[in-house]
Coordinates of C-alpha atoms in Angstrom, one line a residue:
Y1165 CA 147.2 13.1 -32.0
I1166 CA 150.9 12.5 -31.5
F1167 CA 153.7 11.4 -33.7
V1168 CA 155.5 8.4 -32.4
S1169 CA 158.8 7.1 -33.8
I1170 CA 160.0 3.7 -32.6
D1171 CA 163.6 2.9 -33.4
F1172 CA 164.5 -0.8 -33.8
V1173 CA 168.3 -1.1 -34.0
S1174 CA 169.6 -4.2 -35.8
I1175 CA 173.0 -5.4 -36.8
S1176 CA 173.0 -3.8 -40.2
K1177 CA 170.2 -1.3 -40.4
K1178 CA 167.6 0.8 -38.6
I1179 CA 163.9 0.2 -39.0
Y1180 CA 161.5 3.0 -38.4
F1181 CA 157.9 2.4 -37.7
L1182 CA 155.8 5.4 -38.0
I1183 CA 152.7 5.1 -36.0
L1184 CA 150.3 7.8 -37.1
F1185 CA 146.9 9.0 -36.0
V1186 CA 147.1 7.8 -32.4
D1187 CA 144.0 9.1 -30.7
L1188 CA 144.7 9.7 -27.1
R1189 CA 141.0 9.4 -26.4
G1190 CA 140.8 6.0 -27.9
M1191 CA 138.9 7.1 -31.0
S1192 CA 139.7 6.1 -34.5
V1193 CA 140.4 8.5 -37.2
L1194 CA 137.9 7.1 -39.5
E1195 CA 135.1 7.4 -36.9
N1196 CA 134.7 11.0 -37.6
N1197 CA 135.5 12.9 -40.8
T1198 CA 136.2 16.0 -38.7
D1199 CA 139.6 14.5 -37.9
F1200 CA 140.5 14.5 -41.5
E1201 CA 139.5 18.1 -41.8
C1202 CA 141.7 18.9 -38.7
E1203 CA 144.7 17.3 -40.5
N1204 CA 144.2 19.6 -43.5
N1205 CA 143.0 22.6 -41.7
P1206 CA 144.6 23.2 -38.3
K1207 CA 142.1 26.0 -37.5
I1208 CA 139.3 23.6 -37.1
Y1209 CA 139.0 22.0 -33.6
R1210 CA 136.7 19.2 -32.8
G1211 CA 134.5 19.5 -29.7
K1212 CA 135.2 23.1 -28.8
A1213 CA 135.1 26.6 -30.3
P1214 CA 138.5 27.9 -31.6
I1215 CA 137.9 31.3 -29.8
A1216 CA 136.4 31.5 -26.3
S1217 CA 134.6 34.7 -25.1
I1218 CA 136.8 37.4 -23.7
E1219 CA 135.0 37.1 -20.3
V1220 CA 135.8 33.4 -20.0
M1221 CA 139.4 33.8 -21.2
D1222 CA 139.9 36.7 -18.9
D1223 CA 138.8 34.5 -16.0
L1224 CA 141.2 31.8 -17.0
D1225 CA 143.9 34.5 -17.3
L1226 CA 143.3 35.5 -13.7
L1227 CA 143.4 32.0 -12.5
S1228 CA 146.6 31.2 -14.3
N1229 CA 148.3 34.4 -13.2
S1230 CA 149.7 34.8 -16.7
S1231 CA 150.7 38.0 -18.2
T1232 CA 148.6 37.9 -21.4
H1233 CA 147.0 41.0 -22.8
L1234 CA 143.4 39.8 -22.5
S1235 CA 142.7 41.9 -19.5
R1236 CA 144.1 44.9 -21.3
I1237 CA 141.9 44.2 -24.3
K1238 CA 138.8 44.0 -22.1
S1239 CA 139.6 47.2 -20.3
E1240 CA 140.2 49.0 -23.6
M1241 CA 136.8 47.8 -24.8
N1242 CA 135.1 49.1 -21.7
N1243 CA 136.9 52.5 -21.9
K1244 CA 135.9 53.0 -25.5
N1245 CA 133.0 55.3 -26.3
I1246 CA 130.7 52.4 -26.8
H1247 CA 127.1 53.3 -26.2
E1248 CA 125.1 50.8 -24.2
I1249 CA 122.4 50.1 -26.8
K1250 CA 120.4 47.2 -25.5
Y1251 CA 117.7 45.3 -27.2
R1252 CA 114.4 44.3 -25.6
H1253 CA 111.4 42.4 -26.6
L1254 CA 108.6 44.8 -27.4
G1255 CA 106.0 43.7 -24.9
K1256 CA 105.6 39.9 -24.9
S1257 CA 106.0 39.7 -28.7
G1258 CA 109.0 38.2 -30.4
L1259 CA 110.1 41.6 -31.9
K1260 CA 113.2 43.0 -30.4
V1261 CA 113.8 46.7 -30.5
P1262 CA 116.7 48.9 -29.2
N1263 CA 116.2 50.8 -25.9
I1264 CA 116.6 54.0 -28.0
G1265 CA 115.0 54.5 -31.4
L1266 CA 115.4 57.4 -33.8
G1267 CA 112.3 59.6 -34.5
S1268 CA 111.9 61.7 -37.6
I1269 CA 110.4 64.8 -36.1
K1270 CA 113.7 66.8 -36.1
V1271 CA 115.9 64.6 -38.3
F1272 CA 113.8 65.0 -41.4
N1273 CA 112.5 68.5 -40.7
Q1274 CA 115.3 70.2 -42.5
D1275 CA 116.4 70.8 -46.1
N1276 CA 120.0 69.5 -45.8
L1277 CA 119.8 66.0 -47.2
D1278 CA 123.4 65.2 -46.5
N1279 CA 122.9 66.0 -42.8
I1280 CA 119.8 63.8 -42.7
E1281 CA 121.7 60.9 -44.3
E1282 CA 124.6 61.4 -41.8
L1283 CA 122.2 61.4 -38.8
V1284 CA 120.5 58.2 -39.9
T1285 CA 123.7 56.5 -40.8
N1286 CA 125.4 57.4 -37.5
A1287 CA 122.4 56.2 -35.5
F1288 CA 122.4 52.9 -37.4
N1289 CA 126.1 52.4 -37.0
I1290 CA 125.9 52.6 -33.2
G1291 CA 123.0 50.2 -33.0
I1292 CA 119.9 52.3 -33.3
N1293 CA 118.1 50.2 -35.9
L1294 CA 114.5 51.4 -35.2
F1295 CA 113.3 54.3 -37.2
D1296 CA 110.0 55.9 -36.2
I1297 CA 108.1 58.2 -38.5
S1298 CA 106.8 60.7 -36.0
D1299 CA 105.7 63.9 -37.6
P1300 CA 102.3 63.7 -39.5
H1301 CA 103.0 67.0 -41.4
I1302 CA 106.1 65.6 -43.2
A1303 CA 105.3 61.9 -43.1
D1304 CA 105.4 61.4 -46.9
R1305 CA 108.7 63.2 -47.3
T1306 CA 110.2 61.3 -44.3
E1307 CA 109.2 58.0 -45.8
Y1308 CA 110.6 58.9 -49.2
E1309 CA 113.9 60.1 -47.8
L1310 CA 114.3 57.2 -45.4
G1311 CA 113.6 54.7 -48.1
R1312 CA 116.2 56.5 -50.3
I1313 CA 118.9 56.3 -47.6
I1314 CA 118.2 52.6 -46.9
K1315 CA 118.4 51.8 -50.6
K1316 CA 121.6 53.8 -51.0
K1317 CA 123.3 52.2 -48.0
G1318 CA 122.2 48.7 -49.1
W1319 CA 121.2 47.7 -45.6
H1320 CA 119.7 44.2 -45.3
R1321 CA 116.0 44.2 -44.5
K1322 CA 116.6 42.1 -41.3
Q1323 CA 118.9 44.8 -39.9
F1324 CA 116.4 47.5 -39.2
T1325 CA 112.8 48.1 -38.0
I1326 CA 110.4 50.6 -39.5
C1327 CA 107.7 52.1 -37.3
A1328 CA 105.1 53.9 -39.4
K1329 CA 101.8 55.5 -38.5
I1330 CA 98.3 56.0 -39.7
F1331 CA 97.5 59.7 -39.1
W1332 CA 93.8 59.4 -40.0
H1333 CA 93.0 62.7 -38.4
K1334 CA 95.2 64.4 -40.9
S1335 CA 93.6 62.7 -43.9
H1336 CA 91.1 64.2 -46.3
D1337 CA 88.1 62.3 -44.7
K1338 CA 89.4 62.8 -41.2
A1339 CA 88.1 59.3 -40.3
L1340 CA 89.5 56.0 -39.4
S1341 CA 88.3 53.1 -41.5
R1342 CA 89.4 49.9 -43.2
K1343 CA 89.9 51.9 -46.4
E1344 CA 92.1 54.5 -44.7
I1345 CA 94.2 51.8 -42.9
I1346 CA 94.9 49.8 -46.1
E1347 CA 95.4 52.8 -48.4
S1348 CA 97.8 54.5 -45.9
T1349 CA 99.8 51.3 -45.6
K1350 CA 100.1 51.0 -49.4
Q1351 CA 101.2 54.6 -49.7
T1352 CA 103.8 54.1 -46.9
L1353 CA 105.3 51.1 -48.6
A1354 CA 105.5 52.9 -52.0
N1355 CA 107.3 55.9 -50.3
L1356 CA 109.7 53.6 -48.5
Q1357 CA 110.3 51.3 -51.5
L1358 CA 109.9 48.4 -49.1
S1359 CA 107.9 45.2 -49.3
Y1360 CA 106.6 45.4 -45.7
V1361 CA 106.6 47.6 -42.6
D1362 CA 107.6 46.1 -39.3
L1363 CA 105.2 48.0 -37.1
M1364 CA 102.2 50.1 -38.1
I1365 CA 100.7 52.4 -35.4
V1366 CA 97.2 53.8 -35.3
H1367 CA 97.7 57.4 -34.1
K1368 CA 94.6 58.2 -31.9
S1369 CA 91.5 56.2 -31.7
D1370 CA 88.3 57.0 -33.6
S1371 CA 85.0 56.4 -31.7
N1372 CA 83.1 56.4 -35.0
C1373 CA 85.0 53.4 -36.4
P1374 CA 84.0 50.0 -35.0
I1375 CA 86.9 48.3 -33.3
D1376 CA 86.1 45.1 -35.3
E1377 CA 86.8 47.0 -38.5
I1378 CA 90.2 48.1 -37.3
I1379 CA 91.2 44.7 -36.1
R1380 CA 90.1 42.9 -39.4
A1381 CA 91.9 45.5 -41.5
F1382 CA 95.2 44.9 -39.7
A1383 CA 94.6 41.1 -39.9
Y1384 CA 94.3 41.4 -43.6
L1385 CA 97.5 43.4 -43.9
I1386 CA 99.4 41.0 -41.7
N1387 CA 98.1 38.0 -43.7
D1388 CA 99.0 39.8 -46.9
G1389 CA 102.6 40.3 -45.7
K1390 CA 102.4 44.1 -45.8
I1391 CA 103.0 44.6 -42.1
M1392 CA 104.4 42.4 -39.4
Y1393 CA 102.8 43.9 -36.3
W1394 CA 100.5 46.7 -35.4
G1395 CA 100.1 48.9 -32.4
T1396 CA 98.4 52.0 -31.0
A1397 CA 99.3 55.6 -30.0
R1398 CA 97.5 57.9 -27.6
W1399 CA 94.9 55.2 -26.8
S1400 CA 93.5 55.0 -23.3
P1401 CA 94.2 51.8 -21.2
V1402 CA 90.5 50.9 -21.4
E1403 CA 90.5 51.1 -25.2
I1404 CA 93.7 49.0 -25.4
F1405 CA 92.3 46.3 -23.2
E1406 CA 89.0 46.2 -25.1
T1407 CA 90.8 45.9 -28.4
Y1408 CA 92.9 43.0 -27.0
S1409 CA 89.8 41.3 -25.7
Q1410 CA 88.0 41.6 -29.0
C1411 CA 91.1 40.3 -30.9
R1412 CA 91.1 37.2 -28.7
H1413 CA 87.4 36.8 -29.2
L1414 CA 87.8 36.9 -33.0
G1415 CA 90.9 34.8 -33.0
L1416 CA 92.9 37.6 -34.6
I1417 CA 96.3 39.3 -33.9
P1418 CA 96.1 42.0 -31.1
P1419 CA 98.3 45.1 -31.0
I1420 CA 101.7 44.6 -29.5
C1421 CA 102.5 48.0 -28.2
E1422 CA 101.3 51.5 -27.2
L1423 CA 103.3 54.6 -28.1
G1424 CA 102.8 57.2 -25.3
E1425 CA 104.2 60.4 -23.8
Y1426 CA 106.4 59.9 -20.7
H1427 CA 108.5 62.4 -18.8
W1428 CA 108.9 63.8 -15.3
F1429 CA 105.5 65.5 -15.3
H1430 CA 103.6 62.9 -17.2
R1431 CA 103.8 59.6 -15.4
E1432 CA 100.5 58.2 -14.4
K1433 CA 99.5 56.3 -17.6
V1434 CA 103.0 54.7 -18.0
E1435 CA 103.8 53.8 -14.5
L1436 CA 100.4 52.6 -13.3
Y1437 CA 98.2 51.4 -16.2
M1438 CA 100.7 50.4 -18.9
A1439 CA 102.7 48.4 -16.4
E1440 CA 99.5 46.6 -15.4
L1441 CA 98.6 46.0 -19.0
Y1442 CA 102.0 44.5 -19.7
N1443 CA 101.5 42.0 -16.9
K1444 CA 98.0 41.1 -17.9
I1445 CA 98.0 41.1 -21.7
G1446 CA 101.6 41.5 -22.6
I1447 CA 101.2 44.9 -24.3
G1448 CA 104.5 46.7 -25.0
L1449 CA 105.4 50.3 -24.6
M1450 CA 107.4 52.9 -26.6
T1451 CA 107.6 56.4 -25.2
W1452 CA 108.6 59.9 -26.3
S1453 CA 108.9 63.3 -24.7
P1454 CA 109.6 66.8 -25.9
I1455 CA 113.1 66.4 -24.4
S1456 CA 113.8 63.1 -26.1
F1457 CA 112.5 64.5 -29.4
G1458 CA 115.2 67.2 -29.1
L1459 CA 112.6 70.0 -28.8
C1460 CA 114.4 71.3 -25.7
L1461 CA 118.0 71.1 -26.8
G1462 CA 120.0 74.2 -27.6
K1463 CA 118.6 76.1 -24.6
N1464 CA 121.4 75.4 -22.2
D1465 CA 118.9 73.5 -20.1
D1466 CA 117.4 76.8 -18.8
P1467 CA 114.2 75.8 -17.0
L1468 CA 112.5 78.9 -18.2
D1469 CA 112.9 77.7 -21.8
L1470 CA 112.4 74.0 -20.9
L1471 CA 109.0 74.3 -19.2
P1472 CA 107.0 75.6 -22.1
K1473 CA 108.6 73.1 -24.5
L1474 CA 108.1 70.3 -22.0
F1475 CA 104.4 70.7 -21.7
M1476 CA 103.3 72.1 -25.1
K1477 CA 102.2 68.7 -26.4
S1478 CA 100.8 67.4 -23.1
Q1479 CA 97.0 67.5 -23.3
K1480 CA 96.9 67.0 -19.5
Y1481 CA 98.5 70.4 -18.9
N1482 CA 97.3 72.4 -21.9
K1483 CA 94.0 72.8 -20.2
N1484 CA 95.6 74.0 -17.0
M1485 CA 98.6 76.3 -17.0
E1486 CA 99.2 75.8 -13.3
I1487 CA 102.1 73.6 -14.2
L1488 CA 104.0 76.6 -15.4
N1489 CA 104.2 78.0 -11.9
N1490 CA 107.1 78.7 -9.6
D1491 CA 106.8 75.3 -8.0
S1492 CA 107.6 73.5 -11.3
H1493 CA 110.3 76.0 -12.1
S1494 CA 111.9 75.3 -8.7
K1495 CA 111.7 71.5 -9.3
L1496 CA 113.6 71.8 -12.6
L1497 CA 116.2 73.9 -11.0
Q1498 CA 116.8 71.2 -8.3
L1499 CA 116.9 68.6 -11.1
R1500 CA 119.4 70.6 -13.0
N1501 CA 121.6 70.8 -9.9
Y1502 CA 121.2 67.0 -9.4
A1503 CA 122.2 66.5 -13.1
D1504 CA 125.3 68.6 -12.5
K1505 CA 126.2 66.3 -9.5
L1506 CA 125.9 63.3 -11.9
G1507 CA 128.0 65.0 -14.5
C1508 CA 125.3 65.3 -17.2
T1509 CA 122.8 67.8 -18.6
L1510 CA 119.2 68.1 -17.6
S1511 CA 118.1 66.6 -20.9
Q1512 CA 120.4 63.6 -20.5
L1513 CA 119.1 63.0 -17.0
Q1514 CA 115.5 63.0 -18.2
V1515 CA 116.1 60.6 -21.1
A1516 CA 118.2 58.2 -18.9
W1517 CA 115.4 58.3 -16.3
S1518 CA 112.9 57.2 -19.0
V1519 CA 115.1 54.5 -20.4
R1520 CA 115.7 53.1 -17.0
N1521 CA 112.0 52.3 -16.5
Q1522 CA 111.7 48.6 -17.6
T1523 CA 108.0 49.2 -18.4
C1524 CA 109.2 51.1 -21.5
Q1525 CA 111.1 49.0 -24.0
C1526 CA 112.1 51.8 -26.4
V1527 CA 112.5 55.6 -26.0
I1528 CA 112.2 57.6 -29.2
I1529 CA 114.7 60.4 -29.6
S1530 CA 115.3 62.9 -32.4
A1531 CA 117.9 65.5 -33.3
S1532 CA 118.7 68.0 -36.0
D1533 CA 122.5 67.5 -36.0
S1534 CA 125.2 65.1 -34.8
N1535 CA 126.0 67.1 -31.7
E1536 CA 122.4 66.9 -30.5
L1537 CA 122.2 63.2 -31.3
D1538 CA 125.4 62.5 -29.4
E1539 CA 124.1 64.5 -26.4
L1540 CA 120.9 62.4 -26.2
I1541 CA 122.7 59.1 -26.8
G1542 CA 125.1 60.1 -24.1
S1543 CA 122.2 59.7 -21.6
L1544 CA 122.8 55.9 -21.8
K1545 CA 126.0 56.4 -19.8
I1546 CA 124.0 58.0 -17.0
I1547 CA 121.7 55.0 -16.4
S1548 CA 124.3 53.1 -14.4
K1549 CA 124.5 56.1 -12.1
L1550 CA 120.7 56.1 -11.4
S1551 CA 120.7 53.8 -8.4
P1552 CA 117.5 53.1 -6.4
Q1553 CA 118.7 55.8 -4.0
S1554 CA 119.1 58.3 -6.9
M1555 CA 115.6 57.5 -8.2
E1556 CA 114.2 58.1 -4.7
E1557 CA 115.9 61.5 -4.6
I1558 CA 114.4 62.4 -8.0
D1559 CA 111.0 61.4 -6.7
K1560 CA 111.4 63.5 -3.6
I1561 CA 112.2 66.5 -5.9
L1562 CA 109.2 65.9 -8.2
C1563 CA 106.7 64.9 -5.4
N1564 CA 104.4 63.4 -8.1
K1565 CA 105.0 59.7 -8.1
P1566 CA 101.7 58.1 -9.2
I1567 CA 99.9 56.2 -6.5
R1568 CA 97.0 53.9 -7.2
P1569 CA 93.8 55.1 -5.5
A1570 CA 92.5 52.9 -2.7
M1571 CA 89.7 50.4 -3.5
I1572 CA 86.3 51.9 -2.7
S1573 CA 83.8 49.6 -1.0
T1574 CA 80.3 50.1 -2.4
L1575 CA 78.9 48.6 0.9
Q1576 CA 80.7 51.3 2.8
Q1577 CA 79.3 53.9 0.4
R1578 CA 75.7 52.7 1.1
W1579 CA 76.3 52.8 4.8
A1580 CA 77.7 56.3 4.6
T1581 CA 74.7 57.4 2.5
S1582 CA 72.0 55.8 4.7
G1583 CA 73.7 56.8 7.9
G1584 CA 73.7 53.2 9.0
L1585 CA 76.6 51.4 10.7
P1586 CA 78.2 48.1 9.7
P1587 CA 77.1 45.2 11.9
G1588 CA 79.2 44.7 14.9

């Protein structure tokens, strides 16, 4: 709109005609009530947002060769200590989770309640809004304290995600059943003082419990609004696929994720089978490791201290102590030297290596104080340094990249057994 003043000069007087509301686009004022709002509120602009994104405005700034401060603002934002918390869909579900979640194993395993509250609050403030109840021995206490902190802070329920677990092997009956699933969920909700849990995980499978009973129990809880999703932990790929197939057969909701161990010396399940399950059935993946749980911090990254911690919870290596040999110690020394080259600690390199794997949507970390938490979160800055060439160098050091075994022809087996030869 423009203000036009037309001056008609006559013999004795001047006549002013004020022509208002001239729409340069040929549109009448009365055609859209937004124009009236524009007259009374100049901050409202029709047809475009009042503030463009910094990226777009910066491009316009460069094109116009102007000396505005937008470029400076953008550079300051990039130089700030802003952690690159990114959010990913958990599997092919609609639930979005941060690439790093906070586990309870070290956070709540202490008596200093103020320190616990500080850790949870700091994690939430930087974007870590997934809280995983990891330790079965202090699960009740963790749930109670976490619920108390959430209530005290007044966080909106949409702002965070709770991942709880059913530790049936720690229960009185030591058996998984419909009763155990439902009662454990009710107890968790009471401890947390929440109306629902976002993700309920079955920790370990129970061969004595029919899979149909597990599926129907979770279907009941979902329909009743007590949980939103359910998943598994430490289940084999075969068990996960069978559960998914049975859910489809029954027309019920399948699990959306598996929670598994993943680090430099425990790779096969995640890199081979979970990646395939994601492509076939859309199952998501959250991972943990003794390093990400903070069990190896405070040791100055000494491989002699790191090795026992790294494998103490790995069933694959508990049966065979060959992993604690000079070869593994040598590999960790080389990895520490490579971490020094990247300007990070060995623990940060391992966590960044895990987060970089797109098969894993969320890596669970834990810490007992703010310094440990900052160290683990600092691993996100290392991800950009892990180029494909860097990953190849790490694989050359480890020499354990999983390779799918070749397909075996049963016909060739019969020929080899019978001594016959294939037809020419």
